[in-house]
Structure formats: C-alpha cells, structure tokens
Short mmCIF file of C-alpha atoms in Angstrom, two decimals:
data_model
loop_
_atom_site.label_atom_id
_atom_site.label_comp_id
_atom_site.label_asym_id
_atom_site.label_seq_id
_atom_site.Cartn_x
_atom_site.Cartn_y
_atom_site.Cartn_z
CA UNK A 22 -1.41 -0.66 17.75
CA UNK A 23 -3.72 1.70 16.06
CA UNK A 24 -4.40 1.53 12.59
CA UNK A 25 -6.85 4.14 10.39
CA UNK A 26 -9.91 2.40 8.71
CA UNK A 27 -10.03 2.77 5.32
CA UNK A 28 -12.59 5.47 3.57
CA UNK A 29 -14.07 6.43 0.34
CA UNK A 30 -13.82 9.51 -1.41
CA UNK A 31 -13.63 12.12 0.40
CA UNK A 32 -16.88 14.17 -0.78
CA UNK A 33 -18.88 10.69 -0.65
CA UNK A 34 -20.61 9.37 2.45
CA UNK A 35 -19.42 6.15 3.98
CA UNK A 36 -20.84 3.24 2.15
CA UNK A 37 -21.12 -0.88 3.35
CA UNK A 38 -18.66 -3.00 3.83
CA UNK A 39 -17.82 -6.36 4.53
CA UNK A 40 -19.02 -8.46 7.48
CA UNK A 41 -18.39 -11.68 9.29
CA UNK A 42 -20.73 -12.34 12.01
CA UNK A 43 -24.07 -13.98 12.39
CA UNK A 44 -25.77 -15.26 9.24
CA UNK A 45 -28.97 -14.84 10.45
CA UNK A 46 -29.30 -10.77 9.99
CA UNK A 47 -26.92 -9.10 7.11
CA UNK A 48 -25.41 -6.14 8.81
CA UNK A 49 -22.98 -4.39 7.28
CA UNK A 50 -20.28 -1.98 9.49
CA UNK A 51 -21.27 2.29 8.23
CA UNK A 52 -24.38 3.35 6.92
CA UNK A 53 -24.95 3.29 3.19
CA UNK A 54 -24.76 5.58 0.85
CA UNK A 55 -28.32 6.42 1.33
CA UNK A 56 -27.87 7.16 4.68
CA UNK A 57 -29.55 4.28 6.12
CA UNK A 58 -28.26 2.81 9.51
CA UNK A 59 -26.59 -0.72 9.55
CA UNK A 60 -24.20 -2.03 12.27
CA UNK A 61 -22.84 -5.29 14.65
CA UNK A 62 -19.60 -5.51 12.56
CA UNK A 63 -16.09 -4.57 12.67
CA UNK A 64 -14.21 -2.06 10.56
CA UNK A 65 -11.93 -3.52 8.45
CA UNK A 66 -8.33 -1.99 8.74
CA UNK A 67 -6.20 -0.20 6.17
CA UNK A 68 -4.36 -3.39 5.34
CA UNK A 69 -5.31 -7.04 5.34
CA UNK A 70 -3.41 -10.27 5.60
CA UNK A 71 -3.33 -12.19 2.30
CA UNK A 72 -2.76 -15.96 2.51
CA UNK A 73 -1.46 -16.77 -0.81
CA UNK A 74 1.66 -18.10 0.86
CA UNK A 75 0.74 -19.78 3.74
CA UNK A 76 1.01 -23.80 2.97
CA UNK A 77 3.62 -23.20 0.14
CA UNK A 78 6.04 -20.68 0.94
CA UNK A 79 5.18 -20.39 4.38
CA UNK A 80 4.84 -23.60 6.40
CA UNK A 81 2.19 -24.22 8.38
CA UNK A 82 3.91 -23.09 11.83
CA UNK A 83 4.83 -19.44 10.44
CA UNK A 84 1.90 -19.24 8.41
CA UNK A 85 -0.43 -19.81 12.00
CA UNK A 86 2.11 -17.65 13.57
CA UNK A 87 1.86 -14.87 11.47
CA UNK A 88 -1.79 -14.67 11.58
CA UNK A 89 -1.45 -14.23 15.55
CA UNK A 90 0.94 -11.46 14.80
CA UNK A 91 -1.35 -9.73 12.78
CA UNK A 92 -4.79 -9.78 14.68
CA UNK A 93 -3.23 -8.86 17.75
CA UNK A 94 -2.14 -5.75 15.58
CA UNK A 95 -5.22 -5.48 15.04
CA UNK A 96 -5.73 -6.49 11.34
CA UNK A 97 -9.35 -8.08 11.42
CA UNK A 98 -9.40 -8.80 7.66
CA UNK A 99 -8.06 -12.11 6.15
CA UNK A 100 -8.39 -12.94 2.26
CA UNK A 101 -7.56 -16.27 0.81
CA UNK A 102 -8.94 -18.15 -2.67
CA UNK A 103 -9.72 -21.65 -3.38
CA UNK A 104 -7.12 -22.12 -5.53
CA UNK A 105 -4.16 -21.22 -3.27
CA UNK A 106 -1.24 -21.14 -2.59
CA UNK A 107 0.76 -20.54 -5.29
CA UNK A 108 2.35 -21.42 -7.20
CA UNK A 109 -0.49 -23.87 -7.84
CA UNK A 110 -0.24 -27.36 -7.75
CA UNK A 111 -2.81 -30.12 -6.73
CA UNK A 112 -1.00 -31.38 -3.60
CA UNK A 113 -1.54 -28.51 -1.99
CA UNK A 114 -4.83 -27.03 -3.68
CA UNK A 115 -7.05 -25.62 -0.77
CA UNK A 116 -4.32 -25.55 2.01
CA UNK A 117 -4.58 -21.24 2.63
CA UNK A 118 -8.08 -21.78 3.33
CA UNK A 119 -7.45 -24.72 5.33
CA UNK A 120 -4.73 -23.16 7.53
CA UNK A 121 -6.65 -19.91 7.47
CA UNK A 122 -9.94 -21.96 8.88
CA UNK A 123 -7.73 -24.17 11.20
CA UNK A 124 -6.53 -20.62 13.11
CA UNK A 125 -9.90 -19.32 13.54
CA UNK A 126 -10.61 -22.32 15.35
CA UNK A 127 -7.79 -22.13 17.08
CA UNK A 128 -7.82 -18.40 17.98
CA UNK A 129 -11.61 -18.76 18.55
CA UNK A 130 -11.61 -15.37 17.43
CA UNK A 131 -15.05 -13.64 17.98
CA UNK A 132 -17.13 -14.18 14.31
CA UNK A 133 -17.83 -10.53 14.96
CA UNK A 134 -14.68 -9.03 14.70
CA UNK A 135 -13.26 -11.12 12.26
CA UNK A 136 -13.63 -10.62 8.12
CA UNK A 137 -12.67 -13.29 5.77
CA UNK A 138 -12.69 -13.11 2.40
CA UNK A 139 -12.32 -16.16 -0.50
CA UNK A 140 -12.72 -16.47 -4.02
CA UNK A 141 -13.84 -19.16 -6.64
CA UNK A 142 -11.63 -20.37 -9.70
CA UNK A 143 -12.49 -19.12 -12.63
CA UNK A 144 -11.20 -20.71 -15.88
CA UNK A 145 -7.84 -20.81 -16.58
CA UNK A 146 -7.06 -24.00 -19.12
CA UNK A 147 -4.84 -25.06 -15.41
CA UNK A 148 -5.64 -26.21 -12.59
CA UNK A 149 -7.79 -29.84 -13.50
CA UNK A 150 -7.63 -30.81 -9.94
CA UNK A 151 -10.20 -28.02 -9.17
CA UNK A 152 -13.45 -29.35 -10.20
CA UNK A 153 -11.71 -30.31 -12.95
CA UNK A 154 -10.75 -27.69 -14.38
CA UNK A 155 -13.66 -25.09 -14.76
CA UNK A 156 -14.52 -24.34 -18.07
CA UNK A 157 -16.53 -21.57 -17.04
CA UNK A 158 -17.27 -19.51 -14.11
CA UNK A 159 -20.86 -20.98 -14.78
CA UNK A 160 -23.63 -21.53 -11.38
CA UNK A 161 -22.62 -24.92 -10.94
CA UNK A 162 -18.97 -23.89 -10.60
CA UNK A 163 -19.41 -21.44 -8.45
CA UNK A 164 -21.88 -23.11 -5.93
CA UNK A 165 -19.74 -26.09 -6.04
CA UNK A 166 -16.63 -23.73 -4.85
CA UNK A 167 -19.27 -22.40 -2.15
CA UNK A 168 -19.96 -25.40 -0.88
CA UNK A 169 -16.89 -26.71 -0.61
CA UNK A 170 -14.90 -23.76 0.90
CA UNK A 171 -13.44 -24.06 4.12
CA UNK A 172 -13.94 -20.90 4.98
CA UNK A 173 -17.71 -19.97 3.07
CA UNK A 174 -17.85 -15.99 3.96
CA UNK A 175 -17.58 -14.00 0.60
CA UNK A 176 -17.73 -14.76 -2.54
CA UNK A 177 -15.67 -13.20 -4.90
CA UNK A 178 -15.42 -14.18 -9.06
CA UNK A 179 -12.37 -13.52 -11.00
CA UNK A 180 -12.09 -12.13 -13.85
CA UNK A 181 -10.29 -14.45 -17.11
CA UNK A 182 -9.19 -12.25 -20.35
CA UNK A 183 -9.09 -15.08 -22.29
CA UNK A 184 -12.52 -16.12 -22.09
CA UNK A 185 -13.98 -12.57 -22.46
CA UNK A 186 -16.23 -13.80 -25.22
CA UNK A 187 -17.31 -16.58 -24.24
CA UNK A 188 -17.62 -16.74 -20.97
CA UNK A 189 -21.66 -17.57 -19.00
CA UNK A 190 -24.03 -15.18 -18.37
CA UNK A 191 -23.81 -12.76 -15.66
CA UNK A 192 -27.51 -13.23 -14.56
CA UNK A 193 -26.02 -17.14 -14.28
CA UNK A 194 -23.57 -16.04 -11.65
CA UNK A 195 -25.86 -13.58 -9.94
CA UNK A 196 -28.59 -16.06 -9.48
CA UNK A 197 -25.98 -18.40 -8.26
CA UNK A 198 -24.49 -15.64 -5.91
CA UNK A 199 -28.24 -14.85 -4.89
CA UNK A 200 -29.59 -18.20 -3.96
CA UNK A 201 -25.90 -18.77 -1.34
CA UNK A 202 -26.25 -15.52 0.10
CA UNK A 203 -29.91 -16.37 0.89
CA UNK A 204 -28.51 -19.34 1.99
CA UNK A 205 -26.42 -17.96 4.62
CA UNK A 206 -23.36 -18.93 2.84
CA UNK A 207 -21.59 -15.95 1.96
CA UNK A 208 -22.92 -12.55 3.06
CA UNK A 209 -21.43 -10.18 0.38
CA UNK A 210 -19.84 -10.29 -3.20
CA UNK A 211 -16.97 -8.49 -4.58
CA UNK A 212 -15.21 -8.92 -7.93
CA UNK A 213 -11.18 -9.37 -8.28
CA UNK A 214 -9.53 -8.55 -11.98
CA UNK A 215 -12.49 -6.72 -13.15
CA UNK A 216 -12.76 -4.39 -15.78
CA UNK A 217 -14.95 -0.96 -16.15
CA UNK A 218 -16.97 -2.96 -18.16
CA UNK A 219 -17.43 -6.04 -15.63
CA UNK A 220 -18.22 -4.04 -12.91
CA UNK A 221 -21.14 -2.22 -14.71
CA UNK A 222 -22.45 -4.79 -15.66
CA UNK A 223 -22.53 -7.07 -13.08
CA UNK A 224 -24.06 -3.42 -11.13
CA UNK A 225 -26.64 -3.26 -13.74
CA UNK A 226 -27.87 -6.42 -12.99
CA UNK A 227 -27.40 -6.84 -9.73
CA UNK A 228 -29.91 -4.75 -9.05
CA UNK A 229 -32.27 -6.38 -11.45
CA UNK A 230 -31.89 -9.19 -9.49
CA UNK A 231 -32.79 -7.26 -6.11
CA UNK A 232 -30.18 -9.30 -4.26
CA UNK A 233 -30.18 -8.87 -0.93
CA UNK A 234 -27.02 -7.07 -0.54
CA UNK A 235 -24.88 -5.02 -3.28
CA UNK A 236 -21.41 -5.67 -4.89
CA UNK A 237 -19.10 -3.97 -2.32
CA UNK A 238 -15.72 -4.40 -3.42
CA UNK A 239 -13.52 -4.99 -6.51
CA UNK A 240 -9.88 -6.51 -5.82
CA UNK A 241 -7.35 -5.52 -8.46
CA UNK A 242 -3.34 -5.00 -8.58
CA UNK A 243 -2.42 -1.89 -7.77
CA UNK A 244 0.73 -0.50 -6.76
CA UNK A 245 3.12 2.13 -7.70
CA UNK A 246 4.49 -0.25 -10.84
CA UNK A 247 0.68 -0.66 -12.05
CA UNK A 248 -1.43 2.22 -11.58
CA UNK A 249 -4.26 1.05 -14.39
CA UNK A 250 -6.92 1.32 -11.71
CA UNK A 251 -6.74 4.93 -12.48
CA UNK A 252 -6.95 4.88 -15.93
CA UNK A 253 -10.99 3.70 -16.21
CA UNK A 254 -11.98 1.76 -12.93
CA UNK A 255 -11.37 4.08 -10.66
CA UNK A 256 -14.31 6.62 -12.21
CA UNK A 257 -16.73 3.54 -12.16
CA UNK A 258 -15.60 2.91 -8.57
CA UNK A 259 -16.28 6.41 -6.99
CA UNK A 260 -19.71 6.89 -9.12
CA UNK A 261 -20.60 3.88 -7.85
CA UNK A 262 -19.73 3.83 -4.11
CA UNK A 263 -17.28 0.72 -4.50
CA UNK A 264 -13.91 -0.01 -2.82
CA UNK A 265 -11.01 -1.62 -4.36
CA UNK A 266 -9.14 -3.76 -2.09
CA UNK A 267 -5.55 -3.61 -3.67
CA UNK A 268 -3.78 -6.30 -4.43
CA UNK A 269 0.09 -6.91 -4.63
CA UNK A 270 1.18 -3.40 -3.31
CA UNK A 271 4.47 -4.38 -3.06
CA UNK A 272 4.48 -5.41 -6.81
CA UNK A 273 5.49 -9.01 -5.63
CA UNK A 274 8.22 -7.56 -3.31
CA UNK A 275 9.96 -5.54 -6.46
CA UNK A 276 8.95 -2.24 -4.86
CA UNK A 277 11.13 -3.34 -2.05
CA UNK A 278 14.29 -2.79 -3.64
CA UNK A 279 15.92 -6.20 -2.85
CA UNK A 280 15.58 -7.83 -6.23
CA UNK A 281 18.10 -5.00 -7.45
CA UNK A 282 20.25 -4.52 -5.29
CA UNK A 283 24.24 -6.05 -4.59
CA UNK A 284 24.14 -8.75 -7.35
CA UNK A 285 20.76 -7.41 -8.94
CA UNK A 286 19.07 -11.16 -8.16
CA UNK A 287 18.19 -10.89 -4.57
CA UNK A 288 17.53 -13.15 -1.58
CA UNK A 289 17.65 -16.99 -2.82
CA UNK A 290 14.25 -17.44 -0.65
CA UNK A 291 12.63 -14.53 -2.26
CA UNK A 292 9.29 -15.69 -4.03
CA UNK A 293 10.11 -14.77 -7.28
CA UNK A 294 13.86 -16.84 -7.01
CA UNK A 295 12.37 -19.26 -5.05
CA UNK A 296 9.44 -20.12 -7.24
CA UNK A 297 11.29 -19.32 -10.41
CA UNK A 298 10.08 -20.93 -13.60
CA UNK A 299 7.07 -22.56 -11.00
CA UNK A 300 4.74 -19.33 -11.71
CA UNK A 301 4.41 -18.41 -14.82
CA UNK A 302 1.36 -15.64 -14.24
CA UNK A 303 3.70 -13.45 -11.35
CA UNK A 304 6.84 -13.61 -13.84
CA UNK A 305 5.20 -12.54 -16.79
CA UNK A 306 3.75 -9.70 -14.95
CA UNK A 307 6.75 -8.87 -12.55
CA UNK A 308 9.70 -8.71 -15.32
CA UNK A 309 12.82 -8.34 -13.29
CA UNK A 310 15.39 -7.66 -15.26
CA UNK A 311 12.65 -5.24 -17.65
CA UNK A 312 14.81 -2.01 -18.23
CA UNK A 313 12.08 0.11 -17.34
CA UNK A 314 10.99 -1.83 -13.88
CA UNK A 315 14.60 -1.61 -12.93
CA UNK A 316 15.27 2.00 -13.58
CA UNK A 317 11.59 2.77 -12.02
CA UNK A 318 12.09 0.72 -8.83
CA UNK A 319 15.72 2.52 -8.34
CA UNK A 320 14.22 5.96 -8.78
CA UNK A 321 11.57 5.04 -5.75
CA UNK A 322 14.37 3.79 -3.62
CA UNK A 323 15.93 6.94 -3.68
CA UNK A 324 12.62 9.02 -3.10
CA UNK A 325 12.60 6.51 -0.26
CA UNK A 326 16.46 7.17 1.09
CA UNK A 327 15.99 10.92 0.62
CA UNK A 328 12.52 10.97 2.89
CA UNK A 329 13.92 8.80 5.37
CA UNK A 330 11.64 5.52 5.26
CA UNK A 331 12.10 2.12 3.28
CA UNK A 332 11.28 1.46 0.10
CA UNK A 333 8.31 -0.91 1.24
CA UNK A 334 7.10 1.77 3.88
CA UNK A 335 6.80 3.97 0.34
CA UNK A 336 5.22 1.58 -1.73
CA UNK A 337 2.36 1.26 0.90
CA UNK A 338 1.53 4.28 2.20
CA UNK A 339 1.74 5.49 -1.68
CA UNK A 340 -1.59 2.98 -2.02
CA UNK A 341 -3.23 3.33 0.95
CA UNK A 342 -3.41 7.45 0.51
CA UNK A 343 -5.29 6.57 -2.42
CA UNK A 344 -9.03 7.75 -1.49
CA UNK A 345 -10.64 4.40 -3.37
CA UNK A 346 -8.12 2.16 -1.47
CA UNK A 347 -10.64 0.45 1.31
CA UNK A 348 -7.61 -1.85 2.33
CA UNK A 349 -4.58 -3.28 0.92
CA UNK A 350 -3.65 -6.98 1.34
CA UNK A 351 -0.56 -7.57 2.22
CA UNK A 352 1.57 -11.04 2.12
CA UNK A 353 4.15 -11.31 4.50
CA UNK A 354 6.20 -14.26 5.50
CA UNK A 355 8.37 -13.18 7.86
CA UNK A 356 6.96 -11.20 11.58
CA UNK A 357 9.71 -8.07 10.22
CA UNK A 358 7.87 -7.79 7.14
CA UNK A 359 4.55 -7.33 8.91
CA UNK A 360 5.90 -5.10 11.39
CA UNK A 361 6.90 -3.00 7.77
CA UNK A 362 3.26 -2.77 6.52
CA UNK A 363 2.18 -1.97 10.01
CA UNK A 364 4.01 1.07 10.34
CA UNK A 365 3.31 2.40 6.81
CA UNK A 366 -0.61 2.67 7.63
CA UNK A 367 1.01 5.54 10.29
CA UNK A 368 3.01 7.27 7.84
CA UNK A 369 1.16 9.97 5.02
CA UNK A 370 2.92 11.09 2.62
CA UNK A 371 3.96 14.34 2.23
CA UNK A 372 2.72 16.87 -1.21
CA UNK A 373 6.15 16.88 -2.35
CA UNK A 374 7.19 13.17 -1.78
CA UNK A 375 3.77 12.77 -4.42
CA UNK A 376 5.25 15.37 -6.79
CA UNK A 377 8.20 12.96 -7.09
CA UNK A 378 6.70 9.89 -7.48
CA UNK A 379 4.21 10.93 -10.14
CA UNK A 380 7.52 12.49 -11.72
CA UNK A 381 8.76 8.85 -11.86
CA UNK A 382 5.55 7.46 -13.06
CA UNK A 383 5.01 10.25 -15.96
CA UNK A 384 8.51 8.77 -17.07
CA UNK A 385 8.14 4.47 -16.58
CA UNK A 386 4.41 4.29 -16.63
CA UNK A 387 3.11 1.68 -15.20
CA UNK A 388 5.97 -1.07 -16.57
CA UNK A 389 3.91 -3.98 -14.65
CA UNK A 390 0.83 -3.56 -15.95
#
C-alpha cells in the first residue's frame, strides 16, 4: 500500500530527517536545507506507529501483531519512550520498548529501512521507579536513560511546565546528547512538549556546540481539538527547517466520535473508560463530558457524515495536510483501526471541507489544549 512521505513547507527545500541504519556514518534520508547531498536511509511515512499501548492496553500478542500489520503497510517509523505504557506504573515500566525491540528481532527487519524513535523521562514528581524519580532532566539522567534503552536510536527530551525555572542547563543536556551521538548511541535529537522558547534555545546552542547533527524534529499534540502548534511554534518550526511529528491526532480517540455517541460514555474497553481514574495527565487534558469538546466533536462528525468518510479518517487527514506535519503517530489497538489511519494518508481534503472545520474551530477553539 502506498503511502505519501511527509514534506515541509512548501516554498522550503527538503531538509534531514531521521535515520536508523549503520552507526558508523550519520546519513540522513533528503538533502539539507543547504542543499548538500546525504542518503542510505528510508523515508519515513506520513504516519507512524506509537507504542504507548502495547504491554498495557495491548497485550503482548496484538501489540507484536500489530506492528506486522503496519510495516507490511509500509509504515517504517516506530516511536516509543522509556517510561511507557501508560498509564504508568512500575510493573510494567519499559515494556513498549521491550516489545518494540523484541519484534525487530523477530522481524529482523533491515536496520536500514527501519526508524525508531524513544524518549527519556523528564521530571514529573511520579514515576520513582525510573531512576528514581528524576529530579531533573540533568546529563546523568539522560545518559543513564541512553544507556539503558532497549531500543538506543533517538533521543528525544520532554518538556516539564512545572519545572520551567528550575530546570538544568541546556548546554548540560546538549553535551550529554553530544558525547552519545558521538558514541553511536543515538543518531539524531528531537524535542517532544516544547515551547517557541525551548526550541530556540536549544537551536541557539546547538550550534554552539557544533554537534554533529542538528535538532530535527519537535513532537507535540496536535489535532483538530488542540491546534496551539499554530499559535507560536509553528513560525519557529518553518524558519527553522524543523518537523513536528504530531502527537495524539485522534485527541485520545475523542475525534472519533464514539465517546459521544448512544449513551454518551462509549466502548467499556475504550482507553479513556478503561483506564479511568488510572491517568490522570490524558483526563485532565481530554475532558469528556467538557461542553465545548462535546459540541466541537459533534460538529466534526457531521462535516464527516456530510463528506462521506469517518470521523477518524477526518481527524487525520485534517493533520497530515498540515505542511509542518512530517508524520503523525498513531496508536492503534485493534488491525481495523490501523486499516483507518491507513486510508486517511490517501484522502486530501477538499477547500471547502477546510472552510468548515476552521468554522468549527473559530467557534470551540482549541477546548483540549
């Protein structure tokens, strides 16, 4: 099944992405934005398969199951984190990357054509059993997450509100960054829940530190429910040449429809009723029964109805039009679902379909922010 690469811009030349092949030689997919030739790596597809599931929600059969389903559809871009799945609990701490790392084995899938994609713990005042409990995303924290990860491709920091003032130096984390990627640990860095800010700085001084490869990507929420990549990020990202790899396009499955619809609660083994009062960060984001998610999420599933495609197959392709968007992850746990997001990356939406949903969002704007 063919599937469209992402892309930049579309008045800016293709610029690096990520890679998982040989450590010996960084080579990155396109050229750069200076023009300058570098290739031996696959192009990552319009979506990628998130494992925040797999080894909670999804057991390890399906989990290993659905990753075969989606490489031979060709996705060639798997993300994971050291501290899932979630909801997050030490007895399972670690088992996405391990199930993610056990099917590469398994699939022997060429390093080549394979991208993986992990990312270190920041603090959180949760989560003891990792390291326990980083104060601080701080270069012994995240070398220590390096070292241990089962799957040591890319690392990626995350971003903590709460310890905006206070948290380490950047030039701490860089150097820390620097000395695994000359290590042949992890080939290139990305930042997930970043803000304009973040992601100037760390630029800045990234390139005082000459690192051997740039920040590619940032990973933040965005979907049709939380469009604040637009609002700031988004100018820092096409200045700069970087890609946002979009998290949670489905809005945790909201956009879908089936949390409000019959008896307005939804499927019983739906992650947010099956995980309910277990994950505090998704339901204080995702408000179900918010007045303004409800009415919003009711006015896309008729935009949906009246075009002639699911709510889900609107929710995606509404992302992945975006000309920032370098992939969406996606996390499915049934083979239906990811036959869904498959056939959204084939469907563009039309001028008009656009009118209405900015119509929508000029009315509930952004209500999961």
């Amino acid at each position: 099944m063919a599937m469209p690469t992402f892309h930049l811009a579309p008045d800016l030349p293709p610029v690096s992405r990520l890679c998982f092949g040989s450590t010996s030689t960084p080579s990155l997919p396109f050229s750069l934005a200076d023009g300058s030739a570098l290739t031996g790596c696959p192009r990552v597809r319009a979506v990628h398969a998130g494992t925040m599931t797999m080894g909670e929600q999804s057991g390890a059969p399906s989990s290993l199951r659905l990753l075969d389903a989606a490489f031979d559809a060709g996705v060639n871009f798997f993300d994971s984190a050291e501290m899932y799945p979630v909801p997050q609990r030490s007895e399972t701490s670690g088992r996405s990357e391990e199930l993610l790392g056990r099917w590469l084995r398994a699939r022997r899938a060429p390093r080549d054509q394979v991208v993986v994609a992990t990312k270190v713990a920041g603090p959180s005042g949760q989560m003891t059993w990792i390291r326990g409990g980083p104060t601080s995303l701080d270069s012994q924290n995240i070398t220590a997450a390096i070292d241990d990860s089962y799957v040591p491709m890319f690392g990626e920091t995350e971003y903590d509100s709460s310890c905006q003032y206070t948290s380490v130096p950047i030039e701490e984390q860089l150097e820390a960054l620097g000395t695994a990627i000359d290590a042949g640990k992890i080939r290139y860095i990305g930042l997930s829940n970043e803000t304009p800010y973040g992601l100037m700085k760390f630029l800045q001084l990234s390139k005082d530190f000459q690192l051997r490869t740039k920040l590619l990507t940032v990973q933040n929420s965005y979907n049709l429910l939380c469009r604040n990549f637009d609002s700031g990020l988004a100018e820092c990202c096409h200045h700069e040449r970087i890609s946002l790899l979009s998290y949670s396009p489905m809005a945790m499955g909201i956009l879908s429809g089936k949390y409000h619809s019959c008896d307005d609660r939804g499927p019983p083994d739906a992650r947010m009723n099956l995980f309910k009062g277990r994950y505090s960060e998704g339901e204080s984001r995702y408000k179900l029964q918010s007045p303004k998610v409800k009415a919003a999420v009711k006015k896309y599933t008729q935009i949906a109805a009246k075009y002639g495609i699911s709510p889900a197959t609107l929710a995606i392709a509404f992302v992945l039009r975006h000309p920032l968007v370098a992939s969406a992850v996606f996390g499915a746990t049934k083979l239906w679902q990811l036959n869904e997001v498959l056939h959204a990356t084939r469907i563009h939406l039309l001028d008009e379909i656009l009118v209405e949903i900015n119509d929508v969002h000029a009315r509930y704007p952004n209500p999961c922010p």
